[in-house]
Amino acid sequence: MKAIEKRGALDIAKRSLQTSSQIFRYAIAHGVAKRNPAVEIRPSDVLASHKKENYARLDGKELPELLRKIEVYNGSTVTRVAIK
């Protein structure tokens, strides 16, 4: 998990913990292992959390100009309506 985290793939690192847990559950079901150590680890205990990013937004003064630009958009009508 930590090696995957270093690559910046936090979601895949979390999934690797889930996969490890599934492998241990399978091993327990087939008598190969006696316990599942992956259950005792929470991703938040060992992995960095995602940095939240705020999306761009418009100021209220910019909205009329945006709506005018959407109105003259040359794409499909469905796209124009969806953007609005």
Coordinates of N, CA, C and O in Angstrom, one line a residue:
M1 N 0.8 -1.2 0.0 CA 0.0 0.0 0.0 C 0.9 1.3 0.0 O 0.6 2.2 -0.7
K2 N 1.9 1.3 0.8 CA 2.7 2.4 0.9 C 3.5 2.7 -0.4 O 3.6 3.9 -0.8
A3 N 3.9 1.7 -1.1 CA 4.6 1.8 -2.4 C 3.6 2.4 -3.4 O 4.0 3.3 -4.2
I4 N 2.4 2.0 -3.4 CA 1.4 2.5 -4.3 C 1.1 3.9 -3.9 O 0.9 4.8 -4.8
E5 N 1.0 4.2 -2.7 CA 0.7 5.6 -2.2 C 1.8 6.5 -2.7 O 1.5 7.7 -3.1
K6 N 3.1 6.1 -2.7 CA 4.2 7.0 -3.1 C 4.0 7.4 -4.6 O 4.5 8.4 -5.0
R7 N 3.4 6.5 -5.3 CA 3.2 6.8 -6.8 C 2.0 7.9 -6.9 O 1.8 8.4 -8.0
G8 N 1.3 8.1 -5.8 CA 0.2 9.1 -5.9 C -1.1 8.5 -6.2 O -2.1 9.2 -6.4
A9 N -1.2 7.2 -6.2 CA -2.5 6.5 -6.5 C -3.2 6.0 -5.3 O -3.2 4.9 -4.9
L10 N -3.8 7.0 -4.6 CA -4.4 6.7 -3.3 C -5.6 5.8 -3.3 O -5.7 4.9 -2.5
D11 N -6.4 5.9 -4.4 CA -7.5 5.1 -4.5 C -7.1 3.6 -4.7 O -7.7 2.7 -4.1
I12 N -6.1 3.4 -5.5 CA -5.6 2.1 -5.8 C -5.0 1.5 -4.5 O -5.1 0.3 -4.2
A13 N -4.3 2.3 -3.8 CA -3.7 1.9 -2.5 C -4.8 1.4 -1.6 O -4.6 0.3 -0.9
K14 N -5.9 2.1 -1.5 CA -7.0 1.6 -0.6 C -7.6 0.3 -1.1 O -7.9 -0.6 -0.4
R15 N -7.7 0.2 -2.5 CA -8.2 -1.0 -3.0 C -7.3 -2.2 -2.8 O -7.7 -3.3 -2.7
S16 N -6.0 -1.9 -2.7 CA -5.0 -3.0 -2.4 C -5.3 -3.6 -1.0 O -5.1 -4.8 -0.8
L17 N -5.6 -2.7 -0.1 CA -5.9 -3.2 1.2 C -7.2 -4.1 1.2 O -7.2 -5.1 1.8
Q18 N -8.2 -3.6 0.5 CA -9.4 -4.4 0.3 C -9.1 -5.8 -0.3 O -9.6 -6.8 0.1
T19 N -8.3 -5.8 -1.3 CA -7.9 -7.0 -2.0 C -7.2 -8.0 -1.0 O -7.4 -9.2 -1.0
S20 N -6.3 -7.4 -0.3 CA -5.5 -8.2 0.7 C -6.5 -8.8 1.7 O -6.4 -10.0 2.1
S21 N -7.5 -8.1 2.2 CA -8.5 -8.6 3.1 C -9.3 -9.7 2.4 O -9.5 -10.8 3.1
Q22 N -9.6 -9.6 1.2 CA -10.4 -10.6 0.5 C -9.5 -11.9 0.4 O -10.0 -13.0 0.5
I23 N -8.2 -11.7 0.1 CA -7.3 -12.9 0.0 C -7.3 -13.6 1.3 O -7.3 -14.9 1.4
F24 N -7.1 -12.9 2.4 CA -7.1 -13.5 3.7 C -8.4 -14.2 4.1 O -8.4 -15.3 4.7
R25 N -9.6 -13.6 3.7 CA -10.9 -14.3 3.9 C -10.9 -15.6 3.2 O -11.4 -16.6 3.7
Y26 N -10.4 -15.6 1.9 CA -10.4 -16.8 1.2 C -9.5 -17.9 1.8 O -9.9 -19.0 1.9
A27 N -8.3 -17.4 2.3 CA -7.4 -18.3 3.0 C -8.0 -18.9 4.2 O -7.8 -20.1 4.5
I28 N -8.7 -18.1 5.0 CA -9.4 -18.6 6.2 C -10.5 -19.6 5.8 O -10.6 -20.7 6.5
A29 N -11.2 -19.3 4.8 CA -12.3 -20.2 4.4 C -11.8 -21.6 3.9 O -12.4 -22.6 4.1
H30 N -10.5 -21.6 3.4 CA -9.9 -22.8 3.0 C -8.9 -23.4 3.9 O -8.2 -24.3 3.6
G31 N -8.9 -22.9 5.2 CA -8.0 -23.5 6.2 C -6.6 -23.2 6.1 O -5.7 -23.8 6.7
V32 N -6.2 -22.2 5.3 CA -4.8 -21.9 5.1 C -4.3 -20.8 6.1 O -3.2 -20.8 6.5
A33 N -5.2 -20.0 6.5 CA -4.9 -18.9 7.5 C -5.9 -19.0 8.7 O -7.0 -19.5 8.5
K34 N -5.5 -18.5 9.8 CA -6.4 -18.5 11.0 C -7.0 -17.2 11.2 O -8.0 -17.1 11.9
R35 N -6.4 -16.1 10.8 CA -6.9 -14.7 11.0 C -6.6 -13.8 9.9 O -5.7 -14.1 9.0
N36 N -7.3 -12.7 9.8 CA -7.2 -11.7 8.7 C -6.6 -10.4 9.3 O -7.3 -9.6 9.9
P37 N -5.3 -10.2 9.2 CA -4.7 -9.0 9.8 C -5.0 -7.8 9.0 O -4.9 -6.7 9.6
A38 N -5.5 -7.9 7.8 CA -5.9 -6.7 7.0 C -7.1 -6.0 7.6 O -7.3 -4.8 7.4
V39 N -7.9 -6.8 8.4 CA -9.1 -6.2 9.0 C -8.8 -5.1 10.0 O -9.5 -4.2 10.2
E40 N -7.6 -5.3 10.6 CA -7.2 -4.4 11.7 C -6.7 -3.1 11.2 O -6.4 -2.2 12.0
I41 N -6.5 -3.0 9.9 CA -5.9 -1.7 9.4 C -7.0 -0.9 8.7 O -7.7 -1.5 7.8
R42 N -7.1 0.3 9.0 CA -7.9 1.2 8.3 C -7.1 2.0 7.4 O -6.0 2.5 7.7
P43 N -7.6 2.3 6.2 CA -6.8 3.1 5.2 C -6.4 4.4 5.8 O -5.2 4.9 5.5
S44 N -7.2 5.1 6.6 CA -6.9 6.4 7.1 C -5.8 6.3 8.2 O -5.1 7.3 8.5
D45 N -5.5 5.1 8.7 CA -4.4 5.0 9.7 C -3.0 5.0 9.0 O -2.1 5.4 9.6
V46 N -3.0 4.5 7.8 CA -1.7 4.3 7.1 C -1.5 5.2 5.8 O -0.3 5.3 5.4
L47 N -2.6 5.6 5.3 CA -2.5 6.4 4.0 C -2.8 7.8 4.2 O -3.6 8.2 5.1
A48 N -2.2 8.7 3.4 CA -2.5 10.1 3.4 C -3.9 10.3 2.9 O -4.4 9.5 2.0
S49 N -4.5 11.3 3.3 CA -5.9 11.6 2.8 C -5.8 12.5 1.6 O -4.8 13.1 1.3
H50 N -6.8 12.4 0.8 CA -6.9 13.3 -0.4 C -6.9 14.7 0.0 O -7.6 15.1 0.9
K51 N -6.2 15.5 -0.8 CA -6.3 17.0 -0.6 C -7.5 17.5 -1.4 O -7.6 17.2 -2.6
K52 N -8.5 18.1 -0.7 CA -9.7 18.5 -1.3 C -9.4 19.7 -2.2 O -8.6 20.6 -1.7
E53 N -10.0 19.8 -3.3 CA -9.8 20.9 -4.3 C -11.1 21.5 -4.6 O -12.0 20.9 -4.9
N54 N -11.1 22.8 -4.4 CA -12.3 23.6 -4.7 C -12.4 23.8 -6.2 O -11.3 24.2 -6.8
Y55 N -13.5 23.7 -6.8 CA -13.6 23.9 -8.2 C -13.8 25.4 -8.5 O -14.2 26.1 -7.6
A56 N -13.4 25.8 -9.7 CA -13.6 27.2 -10.1 C -15.0 27.6 -10.0 O -15.9 26.8 -10.2
R57 N -15.2 28.9 -9.7 CA -16.6 29.4 -9.6 C -16.6 30.8 -10.2 O -15.6 31.4 -10.4
L58 N -17.8 31.2 -10.5 CA -18.0 32.6 -11.0 C -18.5 33.5 -10.0 O -19.2 33.1 -9.1
D59 N -18.0 34.7 -10.1 CA -18.6 35.8 -9.2 C -20.0 36.1 -9.8 O -20.2 36.0 -11.0
G60 N -20.9 36.6 -9.0 CA -22.2 37.0 -9.5 C -22.2 38.0 -10.7 O -23.0 37.9 -11.6
K61 N -21.2 38.8 -10.7 CA -21.1 39.8 -11.8 C -20.7 39.2 -13.1 O -21.0 39.8 -14.1
E62 N -20.1 38.0 -13.1 CA -19.6 37.4 -14.3 C -20.7 36.5 -14.9 O -20.6 36.1 -16.1
L63 N -21.8 36.2 -14.2 CA -22.8 35.3 -14.7 C -23.5 35.8 -15.9 O -23.7 35.0 -16.9
P64 N -23.9 37.0 -16.1 CA -24.6 37.5 -17.3 C -23.7 37.2 -18.5 O -24.2 36.8 -19.6
E65 N -22.4 37.5 -18.5 CA -21.6 37.3 -19.6 C -21.5 35.8 -19.9 O -21.5 35.4 -21.1
L66 N -21.4 34.9 -18.9 CA -21.4 33.5 -19.2 C -22.6 33.1 -19.9 O -22.6 32.3 -20.9
L67 N -23.8 33.5 -19.4 CA -25.0 33.1 -20.0 C -25.1 33.6 -21.5 O -25.7 32.9 -22.4
R68 N -24.6 34.8 -21.8 CA -24.6 35.3 -23.2 C -23.7 34.4 -24.0 O -24.1 34.0 -25.2
K69 N -22.6 34.0 -23.5 CA -21.7 33.1 -24.3 C -22.3 31.7 -24.5 O -22.1 31.1 -25.6
I70 N -23.0 31.2 -23.5 CA -23.7 29.9 -23.7 C -24.8 30.0 -24.7 O -24.9 29.1 -25.5
E71 N -25.4 31.1 -24.8 CA -26.5 31.3 -25.7 C -26.1 31.3 -27.2 O -26.8 30.8 -28.1
V72 N -24.9 31.8 -27.4 CA -24.3 31.8 -28.8 C -23.4 30.6 -29.1 O -22.8 30.5 -30.1
Y73 N -23.4 29.6 -28.2 CA -22.6 28.4 -28.4 C -23.0 27.7 -29.6 O -24.2 27.5 -29.9
N74 N -22.1 27.3 -30.5 CA -22.4 26.6 -31.8 C -22.6 25.1 -31.7 O -22.9 24.5 -32.7
G75 N -22.5 24.6 -30.5 CA -22.7 23.1 -30.4 C -24.1 22.7 -30.4 O -25.0 23.5 -30.8
S76 N -24.4 21.5 -30.0 CA -25.8 21.0 -30.0 C -26.7 21.7 -29.0 O -26.2 22.2 -28.0
T77 N -27.9 21.7 -29.2 CA -28.9 22.4 -28.3 C -28.9 21.6 -27.0 O -29.0 22.3 -25.9
V78 N -28.8 20.3 -27.0 CA -28.8 19.5 -25.8 C -27.6 19.9 -24.9 O -27.7 20.1 -23.7
T79 N -26.4 20.1 -25.5 CA -25.2 20.5 -24.8 C -25.4 21.9 -24.2 O -25.1 22.2 -23.0
R80 N -26.0 22.8 -24.9 CA -26.2 24.2 -24.5 C -27.2 24.2 -23.3 O -26.9 24.8 -22.2
V81 N -28.2 23.4 -23.4 CA -29.2 23.3 -22.3 C -28.6 22.7 -21.0 O -28.8 23.1 -19.9
A82 N -27.7 21.7 -21.2 CA -27.1 21.0 -20.1 C -26.1 21.9 -19.4 O -26.0 21.9 -18.2
I83 N -25.4 22.8 -20.2 CA -24.5 23.7 -19.6 C -25.2 24.7 -18.7 O -24.8 25.1 -17.6
K84 N -26.4 25.2 -19.2 CA -27.2 26.1 -18.4 C -27.6 25.5 -17.1 O -27.6 26.1 -16.1

